[in-house]
mmCIF file of C-alpha atoms and ligand atoms in Angstrom:
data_model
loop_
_atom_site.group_PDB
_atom_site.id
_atom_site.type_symbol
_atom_site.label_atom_id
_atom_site.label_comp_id
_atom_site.label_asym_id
_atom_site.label_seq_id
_atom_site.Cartn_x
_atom_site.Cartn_y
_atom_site.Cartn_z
ATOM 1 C CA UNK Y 242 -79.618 -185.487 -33.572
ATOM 2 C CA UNK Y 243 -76.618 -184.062 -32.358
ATOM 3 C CA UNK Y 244 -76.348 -185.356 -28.586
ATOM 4 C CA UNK Y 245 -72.642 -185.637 -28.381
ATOM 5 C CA UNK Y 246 -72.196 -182.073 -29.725
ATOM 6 C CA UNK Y 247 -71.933 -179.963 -26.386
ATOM 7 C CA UNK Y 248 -70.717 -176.295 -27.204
ATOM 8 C CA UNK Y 249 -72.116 -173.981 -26.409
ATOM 9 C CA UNK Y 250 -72.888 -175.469 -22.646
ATOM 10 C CA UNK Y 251 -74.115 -172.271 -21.144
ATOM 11 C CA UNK Y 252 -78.041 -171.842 -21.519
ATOM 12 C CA UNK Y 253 -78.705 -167.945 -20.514
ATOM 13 C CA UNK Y 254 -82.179 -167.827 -18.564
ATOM 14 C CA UNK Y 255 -84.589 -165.166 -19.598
ATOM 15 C CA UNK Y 256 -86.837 -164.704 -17.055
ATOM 16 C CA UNK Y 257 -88.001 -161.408 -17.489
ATOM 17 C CA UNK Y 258 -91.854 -159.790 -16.674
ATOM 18 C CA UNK Y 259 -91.349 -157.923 -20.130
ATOM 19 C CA UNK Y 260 -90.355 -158.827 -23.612
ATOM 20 C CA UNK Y 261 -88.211 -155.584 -24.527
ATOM 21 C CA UNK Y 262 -85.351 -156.081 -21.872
ATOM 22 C CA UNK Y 263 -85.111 -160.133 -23.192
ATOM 23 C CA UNK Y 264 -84.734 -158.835 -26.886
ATOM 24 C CA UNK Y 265 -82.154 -156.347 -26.178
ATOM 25 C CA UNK Y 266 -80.029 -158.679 -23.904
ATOM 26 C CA UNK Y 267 -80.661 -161.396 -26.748
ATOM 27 C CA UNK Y 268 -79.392 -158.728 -29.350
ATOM 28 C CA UNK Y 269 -76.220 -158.671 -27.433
ATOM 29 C CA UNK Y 270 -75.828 -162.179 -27.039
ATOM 30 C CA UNK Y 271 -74.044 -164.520 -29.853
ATOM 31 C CA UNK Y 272 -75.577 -168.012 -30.499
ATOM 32 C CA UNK Y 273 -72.488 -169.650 -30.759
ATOM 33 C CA UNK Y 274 -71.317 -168.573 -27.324
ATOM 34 C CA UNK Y 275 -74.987 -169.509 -25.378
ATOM 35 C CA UNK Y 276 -78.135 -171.216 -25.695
ATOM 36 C CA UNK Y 277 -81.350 -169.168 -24.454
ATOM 37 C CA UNK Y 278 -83.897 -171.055 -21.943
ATOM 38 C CA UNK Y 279 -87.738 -169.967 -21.580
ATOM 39 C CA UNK Y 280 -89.146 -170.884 -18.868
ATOM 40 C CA UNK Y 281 -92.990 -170.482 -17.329
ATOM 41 C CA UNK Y 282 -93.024 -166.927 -17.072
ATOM 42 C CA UNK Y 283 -92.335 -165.471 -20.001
ATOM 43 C CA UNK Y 284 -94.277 -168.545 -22.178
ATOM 44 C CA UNK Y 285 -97.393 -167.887 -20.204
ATOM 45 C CA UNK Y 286 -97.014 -163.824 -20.876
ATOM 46 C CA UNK Y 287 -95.631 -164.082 -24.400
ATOM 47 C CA UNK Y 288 -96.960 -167.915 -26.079
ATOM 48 C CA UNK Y 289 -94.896 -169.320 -28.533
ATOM 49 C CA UNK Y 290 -94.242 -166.255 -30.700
ATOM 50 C CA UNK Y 291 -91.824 -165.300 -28.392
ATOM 51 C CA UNK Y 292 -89.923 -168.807 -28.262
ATOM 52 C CA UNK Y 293 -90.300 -168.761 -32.502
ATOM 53 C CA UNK Y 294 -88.440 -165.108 -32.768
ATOM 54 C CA UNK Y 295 -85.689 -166.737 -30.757
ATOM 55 C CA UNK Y 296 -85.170 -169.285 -32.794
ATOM 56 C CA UNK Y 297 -85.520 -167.426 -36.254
ATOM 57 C CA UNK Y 298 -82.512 -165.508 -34.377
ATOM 58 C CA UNK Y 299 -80.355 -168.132 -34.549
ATOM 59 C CA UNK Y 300 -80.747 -169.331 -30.824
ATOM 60 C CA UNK Y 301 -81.039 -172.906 -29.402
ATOM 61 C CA UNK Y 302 -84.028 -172.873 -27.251
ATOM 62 C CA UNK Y 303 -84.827 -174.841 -24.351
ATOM 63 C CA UNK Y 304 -88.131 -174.497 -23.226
ATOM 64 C CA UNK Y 305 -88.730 -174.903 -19.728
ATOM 65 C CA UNK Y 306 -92.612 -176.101 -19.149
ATOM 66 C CA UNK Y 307 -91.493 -179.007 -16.814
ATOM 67 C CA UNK Y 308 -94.889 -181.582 -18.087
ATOM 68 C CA UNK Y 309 -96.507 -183.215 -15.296
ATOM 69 C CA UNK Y 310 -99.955 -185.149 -16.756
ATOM 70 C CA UNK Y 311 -101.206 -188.511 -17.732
ATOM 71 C CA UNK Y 312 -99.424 -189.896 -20.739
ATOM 72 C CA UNK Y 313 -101.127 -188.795 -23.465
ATOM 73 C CA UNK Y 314 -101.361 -185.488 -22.537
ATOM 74 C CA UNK Y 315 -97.641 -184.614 -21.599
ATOM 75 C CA UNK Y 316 -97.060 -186.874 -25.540
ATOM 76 C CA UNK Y 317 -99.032 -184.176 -26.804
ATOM 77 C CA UNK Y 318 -97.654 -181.000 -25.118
ATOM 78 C CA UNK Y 319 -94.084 -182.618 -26.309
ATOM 79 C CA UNK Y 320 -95.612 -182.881 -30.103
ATOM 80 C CA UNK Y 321 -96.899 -179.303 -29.966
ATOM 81 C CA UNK Y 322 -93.695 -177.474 -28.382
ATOM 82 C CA UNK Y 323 -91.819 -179.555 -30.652
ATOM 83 C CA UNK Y 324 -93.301 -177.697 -33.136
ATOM 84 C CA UNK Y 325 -92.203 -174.413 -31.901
ATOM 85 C CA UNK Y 326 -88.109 -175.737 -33.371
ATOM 86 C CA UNK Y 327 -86.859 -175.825 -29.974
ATOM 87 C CA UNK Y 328 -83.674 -177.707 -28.648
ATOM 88 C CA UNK Y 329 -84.625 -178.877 -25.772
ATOM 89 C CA UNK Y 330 -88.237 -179.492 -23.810
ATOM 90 C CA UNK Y 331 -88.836 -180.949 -20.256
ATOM 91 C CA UNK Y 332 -90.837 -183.053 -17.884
ATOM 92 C CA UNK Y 333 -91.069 -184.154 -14.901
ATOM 93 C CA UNK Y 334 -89.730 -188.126 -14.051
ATOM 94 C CA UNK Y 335 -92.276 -188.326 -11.103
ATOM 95 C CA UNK Y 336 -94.967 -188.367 -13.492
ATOM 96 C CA UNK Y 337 -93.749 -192.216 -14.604
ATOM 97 C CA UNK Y 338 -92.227 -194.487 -17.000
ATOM 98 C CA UNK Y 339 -95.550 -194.425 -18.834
ATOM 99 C CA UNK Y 340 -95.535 -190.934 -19.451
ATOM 100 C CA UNK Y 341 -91.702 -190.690 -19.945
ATOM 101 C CA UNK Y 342 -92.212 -193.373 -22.756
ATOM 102 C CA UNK Y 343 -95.310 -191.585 -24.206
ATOM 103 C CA UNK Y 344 -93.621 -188.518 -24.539
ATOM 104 C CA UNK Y 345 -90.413 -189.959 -26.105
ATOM 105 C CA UNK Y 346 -92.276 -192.058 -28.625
ATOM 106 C CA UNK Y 347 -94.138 -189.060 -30.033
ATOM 107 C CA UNK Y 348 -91.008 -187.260 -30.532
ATOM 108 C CA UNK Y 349 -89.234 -190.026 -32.121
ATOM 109 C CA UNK Y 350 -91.948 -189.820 -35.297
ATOM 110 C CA UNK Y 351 -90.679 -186.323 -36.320
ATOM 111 C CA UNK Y 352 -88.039 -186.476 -38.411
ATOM 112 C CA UNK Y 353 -86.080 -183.968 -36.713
ATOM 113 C CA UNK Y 354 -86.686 -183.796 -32.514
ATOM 114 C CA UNK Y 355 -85.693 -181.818 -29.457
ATOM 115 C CA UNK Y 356 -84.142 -183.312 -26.477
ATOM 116 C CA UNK Y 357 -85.788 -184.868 -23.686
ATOM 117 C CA UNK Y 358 -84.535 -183.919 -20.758
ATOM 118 C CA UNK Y 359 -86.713 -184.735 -17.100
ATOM 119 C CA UNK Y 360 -86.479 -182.716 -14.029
ATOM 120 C CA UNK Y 361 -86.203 -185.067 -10.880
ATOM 121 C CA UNK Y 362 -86.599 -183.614 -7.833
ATOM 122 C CA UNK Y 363 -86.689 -179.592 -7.831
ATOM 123 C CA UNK Y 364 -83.424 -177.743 -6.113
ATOM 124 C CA UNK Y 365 -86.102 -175.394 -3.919
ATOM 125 C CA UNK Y 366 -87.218 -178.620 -1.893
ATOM 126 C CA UNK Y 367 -85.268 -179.814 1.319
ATOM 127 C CA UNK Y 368 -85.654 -183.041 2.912
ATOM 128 C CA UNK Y 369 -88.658 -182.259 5.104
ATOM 129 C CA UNK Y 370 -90.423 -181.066 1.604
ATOM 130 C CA UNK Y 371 -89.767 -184.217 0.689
ATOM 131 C CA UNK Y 372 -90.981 -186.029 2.845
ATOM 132 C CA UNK Y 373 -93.825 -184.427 3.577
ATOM 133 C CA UNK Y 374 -94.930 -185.267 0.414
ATOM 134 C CA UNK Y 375 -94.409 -188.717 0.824
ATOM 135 C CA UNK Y 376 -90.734 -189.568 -0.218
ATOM 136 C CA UNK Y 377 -88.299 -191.509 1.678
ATOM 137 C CA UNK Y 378 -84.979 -190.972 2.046
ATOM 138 C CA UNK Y 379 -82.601 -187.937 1.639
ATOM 139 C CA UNK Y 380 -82.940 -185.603 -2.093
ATOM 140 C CA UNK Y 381 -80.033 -186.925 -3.674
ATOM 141 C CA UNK Y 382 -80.996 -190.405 -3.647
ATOM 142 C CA UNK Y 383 -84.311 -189.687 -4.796
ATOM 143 C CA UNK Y 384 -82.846 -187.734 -7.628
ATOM 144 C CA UNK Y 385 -80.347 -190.748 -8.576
ATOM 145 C CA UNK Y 386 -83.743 -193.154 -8.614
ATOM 146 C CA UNK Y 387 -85.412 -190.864 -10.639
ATOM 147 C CA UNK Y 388 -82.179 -190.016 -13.184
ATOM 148 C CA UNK Y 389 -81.751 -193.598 -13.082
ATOM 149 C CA UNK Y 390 -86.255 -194.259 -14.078
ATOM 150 C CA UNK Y 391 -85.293 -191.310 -16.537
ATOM 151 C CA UNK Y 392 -82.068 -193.485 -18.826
ATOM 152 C CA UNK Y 393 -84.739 -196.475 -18.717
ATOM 153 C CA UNK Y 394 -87.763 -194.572 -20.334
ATOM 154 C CA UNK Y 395 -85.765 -193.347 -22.868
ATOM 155 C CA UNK Y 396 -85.074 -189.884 -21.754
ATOM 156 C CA UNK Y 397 -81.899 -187.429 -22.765
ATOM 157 C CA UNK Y 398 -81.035 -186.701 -19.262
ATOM 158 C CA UNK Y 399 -82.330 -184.954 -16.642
ATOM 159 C CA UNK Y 400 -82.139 -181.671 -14.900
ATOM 160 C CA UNK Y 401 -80.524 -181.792 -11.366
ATOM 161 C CA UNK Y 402 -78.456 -179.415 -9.037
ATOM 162 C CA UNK Y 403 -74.748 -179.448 -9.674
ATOM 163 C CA UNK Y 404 -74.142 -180.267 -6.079
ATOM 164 C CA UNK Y 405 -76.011 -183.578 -7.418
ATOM 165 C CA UNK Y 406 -74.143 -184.065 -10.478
ATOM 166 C CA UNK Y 407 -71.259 -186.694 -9.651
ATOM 167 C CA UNK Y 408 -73.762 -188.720 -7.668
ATOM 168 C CA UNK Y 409 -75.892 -189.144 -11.066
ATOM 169 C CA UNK Y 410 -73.387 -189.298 -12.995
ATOM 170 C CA UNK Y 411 -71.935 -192.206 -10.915
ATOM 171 C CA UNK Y 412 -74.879 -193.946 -11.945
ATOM 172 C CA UNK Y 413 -75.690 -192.967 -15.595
ATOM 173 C CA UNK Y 414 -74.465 -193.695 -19.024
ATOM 174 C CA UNK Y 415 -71.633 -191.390 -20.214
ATOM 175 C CA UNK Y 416 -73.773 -189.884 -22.880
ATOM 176 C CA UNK Y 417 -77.153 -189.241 -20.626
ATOM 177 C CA UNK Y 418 -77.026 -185.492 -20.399
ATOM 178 C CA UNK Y 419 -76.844 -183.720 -16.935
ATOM 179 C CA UNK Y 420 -78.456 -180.065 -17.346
ATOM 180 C CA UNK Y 421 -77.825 -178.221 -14.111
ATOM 181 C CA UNK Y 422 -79.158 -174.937 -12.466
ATOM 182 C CA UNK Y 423 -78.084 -173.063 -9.634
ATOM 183 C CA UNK Y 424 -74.463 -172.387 -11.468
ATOM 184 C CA UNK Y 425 -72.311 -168.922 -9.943
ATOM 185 C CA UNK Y 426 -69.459 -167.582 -11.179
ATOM 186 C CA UNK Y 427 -66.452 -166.649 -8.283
ATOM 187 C CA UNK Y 428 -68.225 -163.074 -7.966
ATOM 188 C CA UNK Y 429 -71.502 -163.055 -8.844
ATOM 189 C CA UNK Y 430 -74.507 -162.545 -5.874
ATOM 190 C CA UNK Y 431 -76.135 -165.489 -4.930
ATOM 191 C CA UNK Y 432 -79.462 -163.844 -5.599
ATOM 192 C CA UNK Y 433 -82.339 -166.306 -3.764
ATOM 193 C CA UNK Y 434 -79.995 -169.288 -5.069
ATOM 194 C CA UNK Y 435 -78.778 -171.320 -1.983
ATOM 195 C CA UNK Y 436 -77.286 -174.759 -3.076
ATOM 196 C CA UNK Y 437 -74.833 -173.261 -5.945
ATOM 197 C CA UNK Y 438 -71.278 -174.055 -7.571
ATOM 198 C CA UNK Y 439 -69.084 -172.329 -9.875
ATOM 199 C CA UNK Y 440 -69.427 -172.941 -13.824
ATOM 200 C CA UNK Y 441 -66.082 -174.889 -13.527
ATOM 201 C CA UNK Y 442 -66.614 -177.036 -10.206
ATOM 202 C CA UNK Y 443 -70.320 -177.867 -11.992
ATOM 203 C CA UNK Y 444 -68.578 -179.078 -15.527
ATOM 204 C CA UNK Y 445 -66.172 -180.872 -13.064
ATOM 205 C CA UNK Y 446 -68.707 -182.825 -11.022
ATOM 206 C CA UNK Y 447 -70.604 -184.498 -14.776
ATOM 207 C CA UNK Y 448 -72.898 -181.434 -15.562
ATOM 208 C CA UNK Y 449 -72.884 -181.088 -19.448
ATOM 209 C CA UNK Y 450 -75.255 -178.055 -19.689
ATOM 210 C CA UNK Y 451 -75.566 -174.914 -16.825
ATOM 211 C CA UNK Y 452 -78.550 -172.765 -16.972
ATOM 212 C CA UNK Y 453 -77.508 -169.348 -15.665
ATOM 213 C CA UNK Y 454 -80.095 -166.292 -15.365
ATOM 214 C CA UNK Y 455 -79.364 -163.220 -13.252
ATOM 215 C CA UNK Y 456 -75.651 -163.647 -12.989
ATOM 216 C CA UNK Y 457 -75.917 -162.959 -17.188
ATOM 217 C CA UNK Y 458 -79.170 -161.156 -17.625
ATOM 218 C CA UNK Y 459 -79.047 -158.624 -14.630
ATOM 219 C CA UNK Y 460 -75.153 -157.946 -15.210
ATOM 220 C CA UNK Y 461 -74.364 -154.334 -16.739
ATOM 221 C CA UNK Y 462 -72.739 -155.886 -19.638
ATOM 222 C CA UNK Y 463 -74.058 -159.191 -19.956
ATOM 223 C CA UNK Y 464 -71.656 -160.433 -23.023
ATOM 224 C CA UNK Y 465 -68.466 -159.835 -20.868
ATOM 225 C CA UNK Y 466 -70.279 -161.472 -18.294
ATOM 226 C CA UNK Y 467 -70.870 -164.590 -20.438
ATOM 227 C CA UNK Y 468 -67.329 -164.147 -22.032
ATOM 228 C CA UNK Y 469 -66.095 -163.734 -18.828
ATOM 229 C CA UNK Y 470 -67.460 -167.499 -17.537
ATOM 230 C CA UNK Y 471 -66.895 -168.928 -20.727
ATOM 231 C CA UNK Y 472 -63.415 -167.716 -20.086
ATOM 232 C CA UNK Y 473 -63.223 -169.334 -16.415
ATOM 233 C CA UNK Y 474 -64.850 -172.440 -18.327
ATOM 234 C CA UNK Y 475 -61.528 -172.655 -20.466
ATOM 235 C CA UNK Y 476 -58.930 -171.347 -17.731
ATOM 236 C CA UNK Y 477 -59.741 -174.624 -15.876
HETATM 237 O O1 C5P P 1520 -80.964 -166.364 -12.262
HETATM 238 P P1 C5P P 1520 -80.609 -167.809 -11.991
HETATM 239 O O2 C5P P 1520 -79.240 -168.200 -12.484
HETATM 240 O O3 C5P P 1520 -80.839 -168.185 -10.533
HETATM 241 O O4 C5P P 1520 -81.666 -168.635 -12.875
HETATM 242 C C1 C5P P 1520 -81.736 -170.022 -12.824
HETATM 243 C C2 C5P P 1520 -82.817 -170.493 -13.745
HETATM 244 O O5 C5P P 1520 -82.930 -171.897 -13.590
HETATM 245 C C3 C5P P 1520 -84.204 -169.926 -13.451
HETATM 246 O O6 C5P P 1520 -84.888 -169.834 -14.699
HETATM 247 C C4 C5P P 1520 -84.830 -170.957 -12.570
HETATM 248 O O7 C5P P 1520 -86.236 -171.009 -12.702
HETATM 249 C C5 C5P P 1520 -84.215 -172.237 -13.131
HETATM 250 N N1 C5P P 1520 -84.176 -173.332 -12.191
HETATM 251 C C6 C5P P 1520 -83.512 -173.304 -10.975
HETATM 252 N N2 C5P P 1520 -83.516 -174.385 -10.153
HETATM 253 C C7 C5P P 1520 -84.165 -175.491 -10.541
HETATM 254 C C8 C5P P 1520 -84.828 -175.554 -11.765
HETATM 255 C C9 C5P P 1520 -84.810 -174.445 -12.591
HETATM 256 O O8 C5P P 1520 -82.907 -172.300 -10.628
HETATM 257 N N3 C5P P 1520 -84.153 -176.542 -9.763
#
């Protein structure tokens, strides 16, 4: 296990409706300059076939399934995608210390494991999403509780929004892991993302790991565009 070691931090998104156009932008890409991420989408169309070719390429995976169930369920799901030789699996921290636990526990019997990582509360919801659904108090401290659930049962770190970042990472360990979304370079379109920050401002605020789709996948030449943030990355 190999937490400390951070490089490569940038985690391309595939989030394609086809598998062609993710193979040829992976056959551009370089595994020591990115990690590859697989989210819903493209497991539900293309199972875990898809997610083994990617890592028989080379690739660190992280594959995005975001577990919600009772314990031994979401224990299981973590054994099976575990399996698959990925680098990194999620779940959600809402669904408890009990199934936090669960799910680490199983993992810790294999003699080699992904990381753990738990999504607290999702960047599309606002505070009246929130509270509708029966939380009080503003996102970010809900997200800080929930990082905070997350060290105790034994997770890797979480998944947050950057603008979240130095909040959480106020009020984590150094080495809990930060994974962080909604990441644009200076030029790129904002696409449907709202609540962003540049790759820089993102590793600035305590993120260890960005997750970047479109500004990558959809770019005309999506190497430059990751050499070109890795390059930004460096400059700063
Ligand atoms: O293309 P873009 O950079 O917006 O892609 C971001 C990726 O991160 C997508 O796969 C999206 O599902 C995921 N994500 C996110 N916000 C979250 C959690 C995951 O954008 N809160």
């Amino acid at each position: 296990m190999t937490i400390m070691e951070k490089a490569p931090r940038i985690i391309v998104a595939l989030d394609f409706p086809s598998a062609e156009p993710a193979f040829e932008l992976v056959a551009a890409l370089d595994p020591t300059l990115c990690r590859l991420k697989v989210g819903k989408e493209m497991f539900t169309r293309f199972g875990p076939s898809f997610v083994e070719t990617l890592v028989t390429k080379g690739f660190d995976v992280f594959l995005d399934l975001k577990f919600h169930d009772i314990p031994n369920t979401v224990a299981a799901a973590c054994a099976a995608a575990a399996d698959l030789g990925v680098w990194m699996i999620n779940l959600h921290a809402s669904g408890g210390r009990r199934m936090m636990e669960g799910a680490r526990d199983r993992l810790e019997r294999l003699p080699q494991r992904p990381l753990l990582v738990a999504v607290t509360i999702l960047t599309s919801l606002e505070q009246e999403d929130i509270a509708e659904a029966g939380f009080t108090g503003t996102p970010v401290a809900n997200v800080v509780r929930l990082a905070r659930l997350a060290e105790r049962s034994g997770m890797d770190g979480i998944v947050c929004s950057p603008l979240e970042a130095a909040d959480v990472r106020a009020a984590v360990s150094p080495g809990f892991l930060l994974v962080t979304p909604g990441v644009r370079p200076g030029q790129a379109a904002l696409n449907d993302q709202r609540r962003i920050m540049t790759p820089s401002d993102a590793l600035n605020s305590g993120a260890d790991y960005l997750v970047i789709g479109r500004p990558i996948t959809a770019a005309p030449d999506p190497l430059q565009s990751l050499q070109d943030i890795l390059t930004e990355i460096r400059a700063d």
